[in-house]
């Protein structure tokens, strides 16, 4: 079932119009899938307000007198409006019950439709490829087609030895080894290192308070991996911008010395036990 949409854009006069033909859709789910892909949104997190407004715009422009087709689109429009109204209502939080997303059922239907739609594209491509194949009718005479030559097994295996079998086996195994990529086969699993910059800045500040003055090289030796080095470098730059660290390097390629700048209020505060004058 395919449904077309069309309308006229009036310019200056009601008698003058430019016919605009919109895309053809096979049903309400096909239209929804088109809107999701057009807006480049996550199918698992559909912006229901935006999609509902665009869907209703398309429905208003429908150019069909088939009430069965029209009713399918109107039912989906009512479903979208119902989901939209549910999402606008405040959510009552209950400890025993988990929140159920009103869009969940619709998302599952769209995903199922998308799977069948792309499967139909694959079947259509195979049909087109199959249509390009040419077959030749068999022209072998019946006398030759039914002929079977009797070959004794002893004659076939008369010159086969264990050495020949071993050579054939080695040849097959060598071909299997040649198929293995000598470089990529040695690759291990790539593990993603996740380090939060905010958490790492907290660690750097505690480290700087304890050490007062320390070497950048020694700081890097506390961790491993490129991610640790990058996040540490970014954290040092951020703390320098906040005025918490002072960096000194005597000569090029020398080690970088880092000094922690204590806040002014802690420097001037009286020591514990002392009375203010």
XYZ file of C-alpha atoms in Angstrom:
277
model
C 0.000 0.000 0.000
C 1.548 3.284 -1.125
C 0.147 6.713 -0.279
C 1.104 9.928 -2.059
C 0.860 13.456 -0.746
C 0.356 16.643 -2.757
C -0.759 20.255 -2.370
C -0.603 23.646 -4.117
C 1.420 26.645 -2.971
C -0.593 29.761 -3.815
C 1.282 32.794 -5.182
C -0.565 36.107 -5.435
C -3.841 34.671 -6.721
C -6.011 31.709 -5.896
C -5.994 30.704 -9.573
C -2.202 30.435 -9.707
C -0.630 27.461 -7.964
C 2.561 25.421 -8.057
C 1.865 21.685 -7.665
C 4.245 20.094 -5.182
C 4.478 16.305 -5.054
C 5.763 14.902 -1.786
C 7.325 11.494 -1.221
C 5.366 8.249 -1.390
C 4.953 6.201 1.794
C 3.671 2.675 2.275
C 1.903 3.427 5.540
C 2.064 5.395 8.798
C 5.104 3.478 10.071
C 6.937 4.199 6.825
C 6.158 7.914 7.258
C 7.376 7.851 10.877
C 10.599 6.111 9.879
C 11.141 8.730 7.164
C 10.668 11.591 9.659
C 13.086 9.998 12.162
C 15.785 9.531 9.497
C 15.109 13.004 8.052
C 15.608 14.696 11.438
C 18.601 12.447 12.245
C 17.338 11.608 15.720
C 17.921 8.567 17.896
C 15.150 6.044 17.249
C 15.344 4.993 20.922
C 14.818 8.609 22.073
C 12.246 10.038 19.659
C 11.466 13.754 20.185
C 7.746 13.011 20.183
C 6.624 16.668 20.047
C 8.640 17.421 16.889
C 7.754 14.149 15.139
C 4.042 14.519 16.000
C 3.881 18.040 14.549
C 5.623 16.979 11.314
C 3.449 13.863 11.041
C 0.249 15.886 11.400
C 1.493 18.314 8.726
C 1.892 15.400 6.318
C -1.533 13.994 7.196
C -3.167 17.387 6.482
C -1.596 17.322 3.003
C -2.745 13.802 2.152
C -4.327 13.544 -1.292
C -6.356 10.331 -1.078
C -10.043 9.448 -0.966
C -9.470 5.907 0.301
C -10.966 5.968 3.793
C -9.243 2.699 4.764
C -5.850 4.228 4.029
C -6.779 7.529 5.628
C -8.003 5.798 8.777
C -4.627 4.059 9.277
C -2.811 7.395 9.242
C -5.398 8.969 11.545
C -5.092 6.104 14.036
C -1.315 6.615 14.146
C -1.855 10.381 14.526
C -4.117 9.711 17.515
C -1.479 7.390 18.970
C 1.204 10.071 18.633
C -1.028 12.680 20.264
C -1.769 10.280 23.129
C 1.956 9.595 23.670
C 2.683 13.332 23.478
C 0.038 14.073 26.137
C 1.407 11.334 28.413
C 4.921 12.747 28.183
C 3.668 16.239 29.023
C 2.010 15.021 32.220
C 4.110 15.057 35.418
C 5.539 11.653 36.340
C 4.538 10.262 39.718
C 7.606 8.640 41.224
C 6.881 5.435 43.078
C 9.564 3.333 44.689
C 8.035 -0.038 43.832
C 7.247 0.673 40.175
C 9.735 1.572 37.454
C 8.955 4.377 35.020
C 7.633 3.065 31.690
C 8.421 5.205 28.663
C 5.180 5.872 26.675
C 7.251 5.678 23.463
C 8.502 2.130 24.093
C 5.750 0.276 22.209
C 5.951 2.672 19.249
C 9.767 2.330 19.082
C 9.471 -1.472 18.989
C 6.942 -1.287 16.147
C 9.148 1.075 14.140
C 12.228 -1.119 14.665
C 10.321 -4.209 13.562
C 9.007 -2.388 10.499
C 12.507 -1.121 9.659
C 13.899 -4.674 9.863
C 11.279 -6.047 7.460
C 11.635 -3.061 5.145
C 15.382 -3.475 4.694
C 14.953 -7.237 4.387
C 12.563 -6.577 1.480
C 15.227 -4.373 -0.142
C 17.702 -7.248 0.122
C 15.216 -9.692 -1.420
C 14.479 -7.210 -4.219
C 18.206 -6.868 -4.985
C 18.532 -10.629 -5.137
C 15.536 -10.794 -7.458
C 17.144 -8.222 -9.771
C 20.452 -10.126 -9.720
C 18.649 -13.393 -10.421
C 16.917 -11.802 -13.405
C 20.310 -11.171 -15.013
C 21.293 -14.844 -14.913
C 21.051 -16.891 -18.103
C 20.646 -20.650 -18.184
C 21.336 -23.010 -21.024
C 19.039 -25.922 -21.643
C 20.793 -29.308 -21.417
C 21.777 -30.578 -24.896
C 23.609 -33.794 -23.927
C 22.180 -36.849 -25.717
C 20.484 -39.405 -23.502
C 22.993 -42.093 -24.528
C 25.925 -40.057 -23.166
C 24.056 -38.618 -20.193
C 23.301 -42.026 -18.735
C 26.772 -43.437 -19.441
C 28.811 -44.422 -16.382
C 32.340 -45.715 -16.727
C 33.241 -48.443 -14.295
C 36.597 -47.611 -12.701
C 38.001 -50.147 -10.220
C 39.057 -48.622 -6.894
C 42.261 -50.637 -7.011
C 43.329 -48.879 -10.217
C 42.654 -45.452 -8.732
C 44.691 -46.180 -5.607
C 47.412 -48.227 -7.221
C 50.100 -45.488 -7.044
C 48.931 -43.858 -3.767
C 51.429 -44.136 -0.927
C 51.601 -42.794 2.602
C 54.289 -40.364 1.493
C 51.981 -38.902 -1.178
C 49.105 -38.628 1.289
C 51.398 -36.858 3.757
C 52.474 -34.427 1.027
C 48.859 -33.666 0.119
C 48.039 -33.121 3.801
C 51.003 -30.760 4.248
C 49.978 -28.803 1.164
C 46.436 -28.341 2.457
C 47.659 -27.247 5.893
C 50.103 -24.761 4.322
C 47.263 -23.139 2.395
C 45.335 -22.750 5.646
C 48.352 -21.104 7.305
C 48.803 -18.740 4.336
C 45.248 -17.468 4.859
C 46.163 -16.136 8.319
C 47.228 -12.492 8.372
C 50.683 -12.527 10.025
C 50.138 -9.039 11.470
C 46.454 -8.739 12.333
C 46.274 -12.232 13.802
C 48.627 -11.102 16.577
C 46.495 -8.151 17.551
C 44.929 -8.398 20.976
C 41.726 -6.866 22.199
C 41.674 -3.082 22.400
C 40.476 -2.001 25.808
C 39.002 1.456 26.225
C 40.410 3.419 29.125
C 37.935 5.784 30.708
C 39.321 8.523 32.958
C 37.139 11.429 34.081
C 38.924 14.786 33.805
C 36.952 16.225 36.745
C 37.860 13.288 39.005
C 41.476 13.429 37.867
C 41.731 17.154 38.735
C 40.587 16.296 42.276
C 43.340 13.646 42.439
C 45.954 16.113 41.113
C 44.993 18.747 43.679
C 45.293 16.259 46.546
C 48.622 15.062 45.149
C 49.905 18.644 44.830
C 48.798 19.555 48.365
C 50.716 16.579 49.723
C 53.896 17.018 47.655
C 53.940 20.845 47.533
C 56.637 20.718 44.796
C 56.997 17.712 42.514
C 58.281 16.553 39.155
C 55.943 16.219 36.188
C 57.810 13.077 35.141
C 57.293 11.470 38.553
C 53.610 12.338 38.363
C 53.271 10.540 35.040
C 54.972 7.452 36.471
C 52.017 6.971 38.828
C 49.816 5.785 35.955
C 50.001 3.900 32.666
C 48.607 4.375 29.187
C 48.253 7.264 26.776
C 44.874 8.243 28.224
C 46.399 8.809 31.671
C 49.144 11.027 30.196
C 46.657 13.096 28.171
C 44.185 13.568 31.033
C 47.041 14.426 33.428
C 48.382 17.038 30.990
C 44.906 18.576 30.543
C 44.353 18.576 34.313
C 47.671 20.388 34.921
C 46.732 23.028 32.327
C 43.313 23.508 33.902
C 44.790 23.912 37.397
C 47.357 26.412 36.034
C 44.491 28.429 34.572
C 42.799 28.423 37.987
C 46.049 29.658 39.563
C 46.534 26.561 41.707
C 49.840 25.463 40.137
C 53.072 27.161 39.087
C 55.270 25.552 36.412
C 59.062 25.995 36.121
C 61.455 24.497 33.559
C 65.074 25.596 33.749
C 66.206 24.443 30.296
C 64.658 22.904 27.206
C 64.044 19.154 27.594
C 64.648 19.412 31.354
C 62.134 17.960 33.749
C 59.200 20.245 34.578
C 58.844 21.171 38.243
C 55.354 21.936 39.538
C 54.602 23.895 42.729
C 51.231 24.031 44.448
C 49.937 27.543 45.223
C 48.043 27.487 48.469
C 44.971 29.759 48.655
C 45.501 33.143 50.271
C 42.952 32.541 53.042
C 44.790 29.417 54.232
C 48.144 31.260 54.290
C 46.878 34.111 56.414
C 44.687 31.981 58.726
C 46.087 31.604 62.289
C 47.348 28.196 63.292
C 45.090 26.025 65.413
C 45.394 26.897 69.107
C 46.631 30.484 68.516
C 44.538 33.438 69.643
C 43.931 36.355 67.383
C 45.627 39.562 68.537
